[in-house]
Amino acid sequence: MTGPVFTDLAEAVRAARHVCIVGSATTPGAQVPSGTLALQAPSGIVAHVPDELVITALAGTPVAEIAEVLAGAGQRLRLPVTGTLGGGIATRRNGLYSMSNATLPNTVLMTRSVSGRGEVFVTGGPTVKNVSGFDLNKVLTGSWGIFALVAEVSLRVEPLPACTRWFTGRGPDAFASVAALYRPAVAHVAGDKVTVCLEGHPDDVADQASLLRDCTEIAAPAPDDHLAAVEARSSVPSIGGSGPEAAIVRRLKTLFDPDGKMNAHLTSTTGGEPS
Amino acid sequence: MRDITKSGSGTLQSMITIESSPSRLALASRDASNLVGDPAGIVHPVSHDEVVQIVRSCHRRRQPFVARGAGTGLAGGAIPPSGALVISLMKMNRILEVDPVGRSAWVEPGVLNADVSRSLQHLGLHFAPDPSSQQSCTIGGNVANNSGGPHCLAEGVTSAHILELRVVYSDGSEGRLTADNHGVDLRGAFVGSEGMFGIATAIKIRLTQSPPHVATMLFGFPSVDSGAQAVSDIVAHGMVPAALEMMDAPITRAVEEYVHAGFPLDAAAVLIVEVDGLRHTVRDQVAAINEVARRAGATTSRTAANDTERALIWKGRKTAFGAIARIKPNYYLHDTVVPRRRLAEVLSTVYDIAAAEDLQVMNVFHAGDGNLHPLLLFDRRDDGVMDRVHRAGDEIVRVSLEAGGVLSGEHGIGLEKQHLMPLMFDETSLAHQAYLRSAFDPHDLANPGKVLPSTKGCGVDRPGLH
């Protein structure tokens, strides 16, 4: 179940007083506080089985590297091409896909992680369909490493569409025309602006595009556009809130990380963005 | 019968009746599994507030409770441990509000899965997860099990279609679960928790636009291998059909005698492929899939000409389990997942396992995601047959795990596969799942004794196995 990579990470967590999980510094708050052990998952694609639509990679792998390997097989992951896989998972970096049907959490099949207890544990399973036990994948995705360091991830991927086109629009006519589309890949709303992605058969995409009003075609968004999107990431967990859900989060923190060593610089008793 | 009223506060509370007559208890003791529980009573709240009252009462008395939907679960998830109160959600069956623009709806947990889609048909919307039991199972049950179904191949399982949950926790406190509760996806954790994290009293579901074009194809193959090859080739062509279902010859024969859907009786494997969406996509995919099937050696091929034909094909697939009642009085429906490329090989082993235990077996599977459903047929009156059925079942699970699969694709762990969890997860991994459960229910009152193997020597016994 565990290889040397994972046991090394586990030992490092056990020995440390405070751990700061480091990716590629794409996300604010990634500066390593003094007196903290900076811990980074290794990089590398472990397995890609195209006909199973699954890829497994160590969390330190740059998303760009994964995207390139997948593209070579006519596949993709709907994760903005920036930073590391682990960073994307930990911050639930959906980007402009955040208001779509296919967000990152639904693609995480399995992880090998190291909890704040310094223990290696497996979450989920290797297949695209799995309801064996409780869904720890959902707890780890978007919780900014406060419970565990996610070291390796298996993800469900999807075929690259034949055609992808992006548009933005403003105003009521634009919104109404977007609402009439059949399942756009993205229909992301930010104030009075809507960003749309149409994908699929080129003729179908053209037909759908012809329904748009007050919209302009744009180039595919850059990573920065994804990061600037509304709800691009999950919020940093707070353990100081009130109410039953806050109590659940606190209990999770105590059970997964009794000594409070994981990413302590991120969690505050009052919540909010990292310093 | 006993009444629950809130004690000591002076507030007027409604009287909620707990039923404990033998007939009511008998009903509450069972679900669709082969297991039997031992409840103290059953209660039918009609509102969120009544659920709160009931759970608070249970919490005060430290009495375990089990939320129950339609009781269609196959893994024993709704089987009440000794002395538990069964809280049936079946009277909470209203669709509360529908937002056609936002494409979502709030529903009570007792609403039947198929009723949601039926009610929304006129809006061109439906609820995507479509388990075979959808005519009877509830949305609350779908949430508890993270239910699948044939159309989950392209759409994702229930978890991808739950937006928000109103819940009552095991201490009677109330909350709302979203993808970002104080920064944590507690909603995602709750879906699939088999009733062990609390009770959902209202569920906000994602509604899916119904496709403008649908094509349902039926192919007959001379061997399971050639059918499986067609499935692989479809995926290799970069297509993810709306559904990709396979049936072996024995179940096809059983179904055809019952439903008369025109399934080919000379085929070793029948493949149902459905594609949907926009016009050009569907047209091109139909052509490509027909070509793939032809090259893989399909001996028959048919595309449903209209909705009636399409409905009949799906009736054939979804009532497969009912059809076999004509052959043997009892059946055990299994649920495992293997990597898709191992399906044909594992299926062959399943036939061997059944033969070794002198049992008849038939198979349907969600071929697109490797989710296998072997059906073992038997007559429980036969001497010693249950031992053989359980041995065969455990062996099928073992073989699936060895092939790189998982314990359950859809039915959940419940009681049925609890003892097999250590085959898939080591102790530390199981401990971390226990932490998650404990974080939601530190009192161990919500459907206790399920899913995770008990580490205690005593505690909740596994109810009678029949």
XYZ file of C-alpha atoms in Angstrom:
741
model
C 0.000 0.000 0.000
C 2.789 2.475 0.741
C 6.050 3.064 -1.087
C 9.231 4.739 0.175
C 8.017 8.140 -1.073
C 4.960 8.042 1.128
C 6.679 6.653 4.214
C 9.333 9.391 3.903
C 6.618 12.039 3.821
C 4.848 10.395 6.752
C 8.041 10.363 8.806
C 8.696 13.998 7.988
C 5.195 14.952 9.145
C 5.595 12.955 12.356
C 8.920 14.613 13.144
C 7.825 18.168 12.357
C 6.127 20.615 14.677
C 4.624 22.645 11.858
C 4.262 21.645 8.228
C 3.742 23.979 5.317
C 2.709 22.102 2.180
C 4.373 23.647 -0.833
C 3.390 23.402 -4.462
C 4.683 25.831 -7.045
C 3.653 29.028 -5.240
C 0.754 29.705 -7.593
C -1.636 30.529 -4.796
C -1.442 33.472 -2.371
C -0.245 32.562 1.086
C 2.293 30.076 -0.181
C 5.251 31.724 1.528
C 6.745 29.302 4.028
C 6.624 30.763 7.539
C 9.833 30.499 9.561
C 10.106 27.542 11.928
C 7.999 25.458 9.581
C 8.943 22.390 7.615
C 8.234 22.991 3.952
C 6.985 19.723 2.536
C 6.444 19.075 -1.114
C 4.963 16.039 -2.773
C 7.152 14.594 -5.501
C 6.419 14.977 -9.163
C 5.774 12.344 -11.787
C 3.046 10.614 -13.725
C 2.537 7.178 -12.211
C 0.156 5.670 -14.754
C -2.022 6.751 -17.619
C -4.547 4.217 -18.869
C -6.266 5.998 -21.750
C -8.903 3.359 -22.383
C -9.966 3.506 -18.728
C -10.052 7.326 -18.825
C -7.897 7.430 -15.686
C -4.574 9.094 -14.935
C -2.550 8.761 -11.733
C 0.124 11.288 -10.831
C 2.116 12.418 -7.817
C 0.772 15.658 -6.438
C 3.875 17.690 -7.191
C 3.430 17.146 -10.933
C 2.850 20.357 -12.871
C -0.635 20.457 -14.358
C 0.991 21.483 -17.639
C 2.853 18.189 -17.787
C -0.341 16.219 -17.132
C -2.243 18.250 -19.731
C 0.443 17.507 -22.322
C 0.419 13.756 -21.684
C -3.371 13.668 -21.801
C -3.531 15.745 -24.978
C -1.210 13.250 -26.622
C -3.938 10.644 -26.106
C -6.765 12.954 -27.157
C -7.842 13.531 -23.548
C -7.939 16.306 -20.986
C -8.657 17.249 -17.413
C -10.851 20.267 -16.794
C -8.313 21.929 -14.531
C -6.722 25.283 -15.430
C -3.201 24.701 -16.674
C -1.230 26.295 -13.884
C 0.569 25.170 -10.763
C 0.762 21.605 -9.525
C -1.852 18.882 -9.407
C -1.709 18.909 -5.610
C -2.231 22.667 -5.528
C -5.199 22.341 -7.844
C -6.727 19.618 -5.664
C -5.988 21.326 -2.343
C -7.509 24.635 -3.435
C -10.212 23.067 -5.630
C -8.950 25.195 -8.459
C -11.965 24.956 -10.764
C -11.369 28.354 -12.277
C -13.958 29.222 -14.893
C -15.265 25.650 -14.702
C -16.628 26.337 -11.221
C -20.164 26.893 -12.438
C -20.174 23.939 -14.789
C -21.339 20.373 -14.309
C -17.866 18.910 -14.508
C -15.885 20.320 -11.624
C -12.666 18.947 -10.236
C -14.088 17.235 -7.116
C -16.155 14.904 -9.273
C -13.058 13.738 -11.117
C -10.973 12.751 -8.083
C -11.124 8.959 -7.827
C -8.433 8.082 -5.339
C -5.648 9.633 -3.292
C -2.744 8.488 -1.202
C -2.362 11.069 1.507
C -0.484 11.710 4.727
C -2.575 13.025 7.591
C -1.378 15.342 10.318
C -0.902 12.193 12.377
C 1.914 11.279 10.041
C -0.067 8.327 8.746
C -0.416 7.270 5.128
C -3.986 6.529 4.124
C -5.823 5.789 0.921
C -9.071 7.479 -0.047
C -11.486 6.318 -2.738
C -10.580 3.668 -5.293
C -9.020 3.181 -8.722
C -12.237 2.913 -10.737
C -14.523 5.610 -12.125
C -17.464 4.101 -10.256
C -16.984 3.518 -6.528
C -19.140 3.808 -3.431
C -16.988 1.735 -1.103
C -16.926 3.512 2.247
C -17.087 7.231 3.002
C -16.013 9.884 0.529
C -12.794 11.275 1.946
C -11.854 12.531 -1.527
C -14.418 15.302 -1.040
C -12.960 16.242 2.339
C -9.417 16.509 0.997
C -10.312 18.355 -2.204
C -10.474 22.062 -1.503
C -9.424 21.920 2.149
C -6.064 23.569 1.545
C -3.989 20.830 3.156
C -5.223 21.439 6.699
C -6.132 17.792 7.220
C -3.531 15.991 5.166
C -0.909 16.260 2.484
C -2.298 14.718 -0.674
C 0.674 12.930 -2.193
C -0.775 11.048 -5.150
C -4.037 11.401 -7.067
C -5.956 9.286 -9.568
C -8.343 11.293 -11.682
C -11.024 10.600 -14.206
C -10.239 12.299 -17.494
C -12.359 12.940 -20.563
C -11.951 12.948 -24.337
C -10.829 16.219 -25.908
C -13.764 17.715 -27.786
C -13.413 18.185 -31.523
C -14.049 21.898 -31.212
C -13.846 24.396 -28.325
C -14.901 28.045 -28.570
C -15.143 30.709 -25.868
C -17.347 33.794 -25.748
C -18.128 36.587 -23.335
C -21.247 38.692 -23.173
C -22.813 41.425 -21.094
C -26.366 42.470 -20.398
C -29.807 40.874 -20.340
C -29.898 39.765 -23.960
C -26.588 37.996 -23.597
C -27.769 36.267 -20.437
C -31.063 35.237 -22.005
C -29.314 33.807 -25.070
C -26.919 31.833 -22.876
C -29.829 30.467 -20.852
C -31.323 29.084 -24.065
C -28.199 27.090 -24.977
C -28.134 23.302 -24.671
C -25.657 22.449 -21.909
C -22.738 24.730 -22.652
C -19.515 23.413 -21.182
C -19.182 26.643 -19.197
C -21.660 29.440 -18.456
C -19.799 31.419 -15.823
C -21.458 34.511 -14.407
C -19.529 37.366 -12.789
C -21.703 40.418 -12.161
C -23.177 41.452 -15.503
C -20.631 39.459 -17.500
C -21.078 35.902 -18.655
C -18.296 33.687 -19.997
C -19.394 30.817 -22.184
C -17.582 27.790 -23.535
C -19.145 25.744 -26.320
C -17.641 22.355 -27.106
C -18.318 19.348 -29.257
C -18.993 18.704 -32.917
C -17.970 21.836 -34.870
C -21.348 22.082 -36.598
C -23.232 21.790 -33.320
C -20.954 24.400 -31.761
C -21.608 26.705 -34.724
C -25.369 26.179 -34.367
C -25.230 26.987 -30.648
C -22.950 29.990 -31.219
C -25.478 31.419 -33.667
C -27.978 31.602 -30.791
C -25.793 33.948 -28.769
C -26.728 37.632 -28.512
C -24.484 40.514 -27.406
C -21.567 38.096 -27.107
C -18.065 38.265 -28.548
C -15.826 35.360 -29.332
C -12.593 35.348 -27.332
C -9.418 33.314 -27.213
C -9.313 30.445 -24.716
C -8.830 31.993 -21.258
C -5.324 32.114 -19.853
C -4.615 30.600 -16.424
C -4.826 34.062 -14.858
C -8.367 34.444 -16.224
C -9.267 31.170 -14.529
C -7.700 32.234 -11.254
C -9.545 35.558 -11.340
C -12.932 33.904 -11.898
C -15.710 34.024 -9.312
C -15.485 30.936 -7.085
C -12.250 29.970 -8.851
C -11.120 28.213 -5.682
C -12.656 27.000 -2.469
C -12.247 29.268 0.514
C -9.558 28.552 3.084
C -11.029 26.418 5.875
C -11.712 28.138 9.138
C -11.866 26.253 12.386
C -13.144 29.098 14.533
C -16.672 29.451 13.187
C -19.960 28.759 14.915
C -22.740 26.319 14.180
C -22.842 22.562 13.656
C -20.821 22.604 10.426
C -18.044 24.591 12.099
C -18.046 21.998 14.856
C -17.732 19.213 12.268
C -14.779 20.962 10.626
C -13.148 21.411 14.040
C -13.657 17.749 14.896
C -12.187 16.752 11.518
C -9.161 18.922 12.210
C -8.669 17.446 15.679
C -8.999 13.865 14.418
C -6.858 14.206 11.289
C -4.305 16.542 12.789
C -4.385 16.361 16.611
C -1.230 18.467 17.006
C -2.422 21.144 14.590
C 0.711 20.933 12.503
C -0.699 20.939 8.964
C -0.707 24.348 7.286
C -1.294 26.116 10.594
C -0.405 29.414 8.924
C -3.500 29.117 6.753
C -6.186 28.306 9.265
C -7.158 31.016 11.624
C -9.667 31.008 14.398
C -11.479 33.768 12.576
C -11.210 32.452 9.029
C -10.577 34.455 5.864
C -7.811 34.528 3.330
C -4.279 33.408 4.209
C -1.723 36.013 5.182
C -47.497 2.981 20.637
C -45.652 5.782 22.345
C -45.818 9.521 21.939
C -42.851 11.811 21.758
C -43.236 15.318 23.059
C -40.516 17.770 23.866
C -40.029 17.664 27.589
C -39.799 20.529 29.958
C -39.726 23.515 27.646
C -43.378 24.457 27.874
C -43.589 24.790 24.088
C -46.517 23.058 22.432
C -45.222 20.214 20.335
C -47.074 17.934 17.995
C -47.588 14.377 19.093
C -45.597 11.998 16.941
C -46.621 8.380 17.082
C -44.099 5.585 17.156
C -45.562 2.444 15.709
C -44.448 -0.817 17.207
C -47.062 -3.366 16.220
C -45.611 -6.659 15.004
C -46.602 -5.998 11.398
C -45.085 -2.528 11.400
C -41.912 -3.808 13.010
C -41.697 -6.618 10.482
C -41.809 -4.103 7.640
C -39.273 -1.863 9.334
C -36.926 -4.806 9.937
C -36.250 -5.449 6.294
C -35.029 -3.808 3.135
C -34.299 -5.396 -0.253
C -31.295 -7.273 1.099
C -31.476 -10.756 2.623
C -30.947 -9.366 6.125
C -33.309 -8.757 9.038
C -33.112 -6.123 11.765
C -34.633 -5.663 15.185
C -36.144 -2.202 15.500
C -37.884 -0.780 18.563
C -40.403 1.046 16.402
C -41.008 3.049 13.266
C -42.074 6.669 12.953
C -43.228 8.694 9.914
C -42.411 12.384 10.280
C -44.095 14.759 7.851
C -41.789 17.742 8.268
C -38.255 18.845 9.003
C -39.376 20.013 12.458
C -40.778 16.586 13.266
C -37.493 14.980 12.222
C -35.698 17.373 14.573
C -38.052 16.477 17.439
C -37.628 12.764 16.849
C -33.851 12.865 16.582
C -33.565 15.052 19.689
C -35.667 12.539 21.542
C -33.406 9.724 20.335
C -30.337 11.705 21.316
C -31.686 12.359 24.824
C -32.202 8.631 25.302
C -29.043 7.669 23.384
C -31.230 5.541 21.123
C -29.815 4.745 17.680
C -31.967 5.597 14.666
C -32.058 4.566 11.019
C -33.428 6.842 8.324
C -35.426 4.839 5.802
C -36.617 5.613 2.305
C -38.329 3.045 0.134
C -36.286 0.175 1.515
C -34.937 -0.775 -1.910
C -31.335 -0.919 -0.713
C -29.575 -4.201 -1.414
C -26.664 -3.970 0.989
C -28.650 -3.822 4.215
C -28.087 -0.118 4.754
C -31.588 0.368 6.161
C -31.550 -2.699 8.410
C -32.108 -1.430 11.959
C -29.753 -2.624 14.689
C -31.317 -3.932 17.869
C -33.464 -1.319 19.604
C -33.096 1.318 16.917
C -35.910 3.633 15.888
C -36.646 3.537 12.178
C -37.404 7.017 10.865
C -39.266 6.604 7.593
C -39.081 9.623 5.309
C -41.773 8.344 2.943
C -44.373 10.897 4.059
C -41.958 13.719 3.258
C -42.519 13.361 -0.451
C -43.108 16.835 -1.836
C -41.251 18.673 -4.539
C -40.845 21.942 -2.659
C -39.694 24.344 -5.312
C -38.397 24.243 -8.871
C -36.086 26.815 -10.458
C -36.229 26.179 -14.223
C -33.825 29.026 -14.981
C -31.224 28.011 -12.389
C -32.001 24.370 -13.249
C -32.367 23.150 -9.713
C -35.116 21.991 -7.386
C -35.602 21.513 -3.669
C -37.220 18.150 -2.899
C -38.084 16.266 0.242
C -36.189 12.999 0.764
C -39.221 10.755 0.204
C -39.789 11.878 -3.390
C -39.332 8.960 -5.783
C -36.456 9.315 -8.242
C -38.607 8.681 -11.323
C -41.318 11.039 -10.072
C -38.852 13.936 -10.116
C -38.127 13.485 -13.790
C -41.760 12.805 -14.640
C -42.823 16.021 -12.903
C -40.259 18.065 -14.771
C -40.643 16.574 -18.227
C -42.743 19.509 -19.392
C -39.869 21.862 -18.551
C -37.426 19.854 -20.631
C -35.541 18.937 -17.463
C -34.807 15.713 -15.588
C -32.757 14.333 -12.710
C -29.857 12.512 -14.320
C -29.093 9.626 -11.906
C -31.333 6.740 -13.005
C -30.828 3.579 -10.933
C -32.791 0.546 -12.124
C -34.938 0.860 -9.000
C -35.878 4.433 -9.912
C -39.609 3.719 -10.040
C -39.474 2.933 -6.319
C -36.356 4.443 -4.768
C -36.229 7.879 -3.191
C -33.977 10.889 -3.653
C -33.034 10.575 0.032
C -31.946 7.006 -0.647
C -30.029 8.161 -3.711
C -28.168 10.664 -1.539
C -27.389 8.061 1.123
C -26.043 5.599 -1.429
C -24.545 7.985 -3.969
C -26.642 6.046 -6.448
C -25.617 5.376 -10.015
C -27.533 4.018 -12.974
C -26.892 3.520 -16.689
C -26.866 7.239 -17.525
C -24.244 8.035 -14.928
C -21.534 7.069 -17.386
C -21.610 10.480 -19.007
C -23.526 12.411 -16.336
C -21.759 11.333 -13.173
C -23.276 9.692 -10.117
C -25.678 11.284 -7.634
C -22.932 13.269 -5.881
C -22.472 15.391 -9.002
C -26.155 16.347 -8.898
C -26.630 17.388 -5.281
C -26.202 21.114 -4.704
C -27.235 21.596 -1.120
C -28.709 19.616 1.771
C -30.771 20.607 4.746
C -29.839 18.178 7.483
C -30.539 17.104 11.018
C -27.477 15.800 12.840
C -27.496 12.984 15.390
C -27.774 15.386 18.310
C -30.836 16.988 16.750
C -29.013 20.136 15.669
C -29.856 21.503 12.217
C -27.686 22.601 9.375
C -27.105 23.143 5.692
C -24.417 21.386 3.730
C -22.766 22.994 0.722
C -19.553 22.451 -1.221
C -17.918 25.092 0.962
C -18.866 24.795 4.641
C -16.193 26.871 6.372
C -13.960 25.880 3.470
C -14.737 22.151 3.479
C -16.945 20.159 1.099
C -19.175 18.626 3.746
C -21.913 18.190 1.160
C -19.679 15.880 -0.859
C -18.738 13.968 2.285
C -22.411 13.484 3.227
C -23.474 12.013 -0.110
C -22.872 8.272 0.005
C -22.573 8.187 3.796
C -25.343 5.568 3.997
C -27.383 7.408 6.615
C -24.531 7.493 9.108
C -23.862 11.228 9.119
C -27.380 12.526 9.827
C -30.720 12.876 8.059
C -31.303 15.051 4.991
C -34.752 16.615 5.252
C -34.567 18.691 2.077
C -32.321 18.207 -0.914
C -31.432 20.722 -3.599
C -30.860 18.756 -6.777
C -29.263 19.789 -10.048
C -31.606 19.437 -12.981
C -30.278 18.417 -16.356
C -31.574 19.670 -19.672
C -33.175 16.832 -21.598
C -31.391 16.253 -24.892
C -32.979 17.367 -28.158
C -31.820 14.179 -29.894
C -31.448 10.647 -28.584
C -30.452 7.455 -30.368
C -30.673 4.078 -28.667
C -28.916 1.199 -30.369
C -29.113 -2.506 -29.647
C -26.394 -4.895 -30.815
C -25.995 -8.657 -30.549
C -22.500 -10.134 -30.357
C -21.393 -13.743 -30.848
C -19.221 -13.589 -27.695
C -18.750 -11.477 -24.583
C -15.218 -10.745 -25.790
C -16.408 -9.207 -29.039
C -18.971 -7.120 -27.136
C -16.293 -5.959 -24.699
C -14.034 -5.137 -27.637
C -16.757 -2.935 -29.097
C -17.035 -1.125 -25.768
C -13.289 -0.480 -25.666
C -13.287 0.710 -29.258
C -16.129 3.137 -28.578
C -14.091 4.695 -25.773
C -10.940 4.637 -27.875
C -12.811 6.691 -30.491
C -13.105 9.451 -27.899
C -16.800 8.888 -27.269
C -18.506 8.729 -23.890
C -22.040 7.573 -24.713
C -24.960 8.491 -22.493
C -25.219 4.815 -21.587
C -23.371 1.628 -22.441
C -25.021 -1.480 -21.034
C -24.314 -5.155 -21.594
C -26.423 -8.219 -20.867
C -25.298 -11.825 -21.212
C -27.252 -14.523 -23.019
C -29.033 -16.049 -19.997
C -30.428 -12.741 -18.806
C -31.299 -11.655 -22.323
C -33.376 -14.789 -22.785
C -35.101 -14.282 -19.441
C -35.873 -10.651 -20.231
C -37.075 -11.260 -23.771
C -39.577 -13.880 -22.611
C -40.962 -11.359 -20.171
C -40.773 -8.011 -21.983
C -40.671 -8.874 -25.699
C -38.399 -5.975 -26.553
C -36.897 -7.727 -29.543
C -33.608 -8.655 -27.906
C -31.629 -11.101 -30.093
C -31.857 -14.563 -28.559
C -28.914 -15.966 -30.496
C -26.382 -13.476 -29.121
C -23.863 -14.329 -26.403
C -23.880 -10.682 -25.354
C -26.274 -7.836 -26.032
C -25.051 -4.249 -25.976
C -27.316 -1.240 -25.514
C -25.661 2.003 -26.524
C -27.388 5.323 -26.131
C -26.074 8.646 -27.374
C -27.752 11.973 -26.925
C -27.244 15.682 -27.412
C -27.173 17.955 -30.387
C -28.001 16.906 -33.920
C -24.607 16.464 -35.579
C -23.046 14.849 -32.521
C -25.748 12.221 -32.356
C -25.744 11.547 -36.086
C -21.969 11.114 -36.252
C -21.799 9.030 -33.099
C -24.518 6.671 -34.333
C -22.561 6.138 -37.542
C -19.283 5.641 -35.704
C -20.771 3.232 -33.156
C -22.483 1.160 -35.812
C -19.153 0.886 -37.629
C -17.336 -0.065 -34.426
C -19.935 -2.741 -33.669
C -19.775 -4.120 -37.189
C -15.996 -4.378 -37.066
C -16.144 -6.025 -33.648
C -18.384 -8.696 -35.144
C -21.929 -7.713 -34.193
C -24.424 -10.185 -35.643
C -27.463 -7.981 -35.134
C -27.914 -4.261 -34.895
C -30.945 -2.063 -34.455
C -31.603 1.583 -33.687
C -34.835 2.417 -31.872
C -37.107 4.132 -34.361
C -39.133 6.068 -31.805
C -39.656 6.752 -28.102
C -41.844 3.691 -27.663
C -39.166 1.386 -28.987
C -36.549 3.156 -26.930
C -38.664 2.799 -23.780
C -39.116 -0.904 -24.474
C -35.382 -1.482 -24.805
C -34.823 0.253 -21.480
C -37.689 -1.621 -19.899
C -35.919 -4.787 -20.929
C -32.698 -3.657 -19.315
C -34.181 -2.199 -16.145
C -36.634 -4.974 -15.356
C -34.036 -7.675 -15.865
C -34.205 -8.528 -12.180
C -37.968 -8.950 -12.215
C -37.768 -11.226 -15.240
C -35.739 -13.859 -13.463
C -38.475 -14.483 -10.884
C -39.962 -16.805 -13.502
C -36.885 -19.014 -13.293
C -36.057 -19.253 -9.605
C -37.885 -17.804 -6.595
C -34.845 -16.101 -5.083
C -31.903 -14.145 -6.370
C -28.875 -12.352 -5.032
C -27.849 -9.339 -7.059
C -24.172 -8.522 -6.720
C -22.355 -5.303 -7.431
C -18.655 -4.978 -8.113
C -16.516 -2.827 -10.329
C -13.478 -3.855 -12.330
C -11.369 -1.886 -14.788
C -13.323 -2.017 -18.024
C -10.633 -3.891 -19.929
C -10.853 -6.755 -17.411
C -14.643 -7.175 -17.724
C -14.696 -10.126 -20.137
C -12.064 -11.983 -18.142
C -13.752 -11.400 -14.784
C -17.106 -12.395 -16.239
C -15.639 -15.697 -17.328
C -14.404 -16.251 -13.774
C -17.848 -15.370 -12.401
C -19.350 -18.195 -14.476
C -16.715 -20.573 -13.033
C -17.418 -19.431 -9.459
C -21.135 -19.996 -9.881
C -20.584 -23.406 -11.446
C -18.265 -24.420 -8.614
C -21.059 -23.669 -6.119
C -23.685 -25.299 -8.347
C -25.571 -22.043 -8.832
C -27.111 -20.402 -11.880
C -25.748 -16.944 -12.707
C -26.797 -14.228 -15.130
C -25.122 -10.896 -15.710
C -25.947 -7.314 -16.561
C -23.305 -4.660 -16.483
C -22.668 -1.006 -16.946
C -20.048 -1.871 -19.524
C -18.880 1.720 -19.874
C -17.575 1.914 -16.325
C -16.847 -1.716 -15.505
C -19.695 -2.033 -12.991
C -20.712 -5.670 -12.981
C -24.008 -7.019 -11.615
C -23.930 -10.794 -11.410
C -27.277 -12.306 -10.437
C -27.110 -15.572 -8.559
C -30.362 -17.519 -8.836
C -31.478 -20.047 -6.267
C -34.279 -21.475 -4.194
C -33.693 -20.706 -0.544
C -35.563 -23.819 0.447
C -32.724 -25.915 -0.951
C -30.518 -27.327 1.805
C -27.337 -25.390 2.420
C -27.883 -23.106 -0.564
C -27.371 -19.856 1.370
C -23.850 -20.869 2.343
C -23.059 -21.503 -1.309
C -24.618 -18.190 -2.329
C -22.551 -16.247 0.223
C -19.351 -18.095 -0.640
C -19.869 -17.379 -4.321
C -20.588 -13.732 -3.549
C -17.479 -13.248 -1.454
C -15.394 -14.961 -4.122
C -16.817 -12.705 -6.842
C -15.845 -9.674 -4.757
C -12.345 -11.038 -4.145
C -11.790 -11.694 -7.836
C -12.983 -8.188 -8.691
C -10.608 -6.603 -6.194
C -7.741 -8.693 -7.508
C -8.495 -7.432 -11.008
C -7.990 -3.858 -9.785
C -11.580 -3.087 -8.904
C -13.496 -1.909 -5.851
C -16.008 -3.380 -3.410
C -19.103 -1.602 -4.614
C -20.067 0.512 -7.596
C -23.610 1.399 -6.602
C -25.198 -0.640 -3.842
C -22.960 0.577 -1.038
C -21.312 -1.324 1.777
C -24.115 -1.329 4.381
C -23.928 -4.602 6.247
C -23.432 -6.820 3.235
C -19.824 -5.920 2.500
C -18.735 -4.575 5.860
C -16.596 -7.650 6.541
C -14.878 -7.190 3.169
C -13.743 -3.603 3.734
C -10.320 -4.755 5.012
C -9.768 -6.377 1.603
C -9.843 -2.942 0.025
C -8.619 -0.603 2.780
C -5.867 -1.098 5.324
C -6.437 -0.364 9.006
C -5.116 3.195 8.834
C -7.322 4.048 5.886
C -10.349 2.593 7.655
C -9.424 4.595 10.757
C -9.457 7.810 8.726
C -12.910 6.955 7.364
C -13.966 6.407 10.979
C -12.647 9.894 11.844
C -14.872 11.389 9.154
C -17.897 9.541 10.450
C -17.080 10.523 14.009
C -16.769 14.176 13.025
C -20.367 14.128 11.763
C -21.790 11.818 14.408
C -19.645 11.702 17.532
C -22.565 10.067 19.379
C -22.712 7.036 17.045
C -26.493 7.219 16.810
C -27.134 7.661 13.092
C -27.444 4.192 11.572
C -24.616 2.773 13.683
C -22.741 -0.414 12.984
C -22.685 -0.164 9.212
C -20.007 0.242 6.534
C -16.921 0.166 8.755
C -15.988 -3.143 10.356
C -16.467 -2.983 14.090
C -13.249 -2.754 16.008
C -15.020 -3.390 19.272
C -15.541 -6.903 20.577
C -19.146 -6.223 21.527
C -21.321 -3.408 20.259
C -23.875 -3.730 17.523
C -24.275 -7.288 16.359
C -24.791 -8.076 12.725
C -28.521 -8.762 12.507
C -29.736 -12.179 11.492
C -28.433 -13.298 8.156
C -30.975 -15.227 6.155
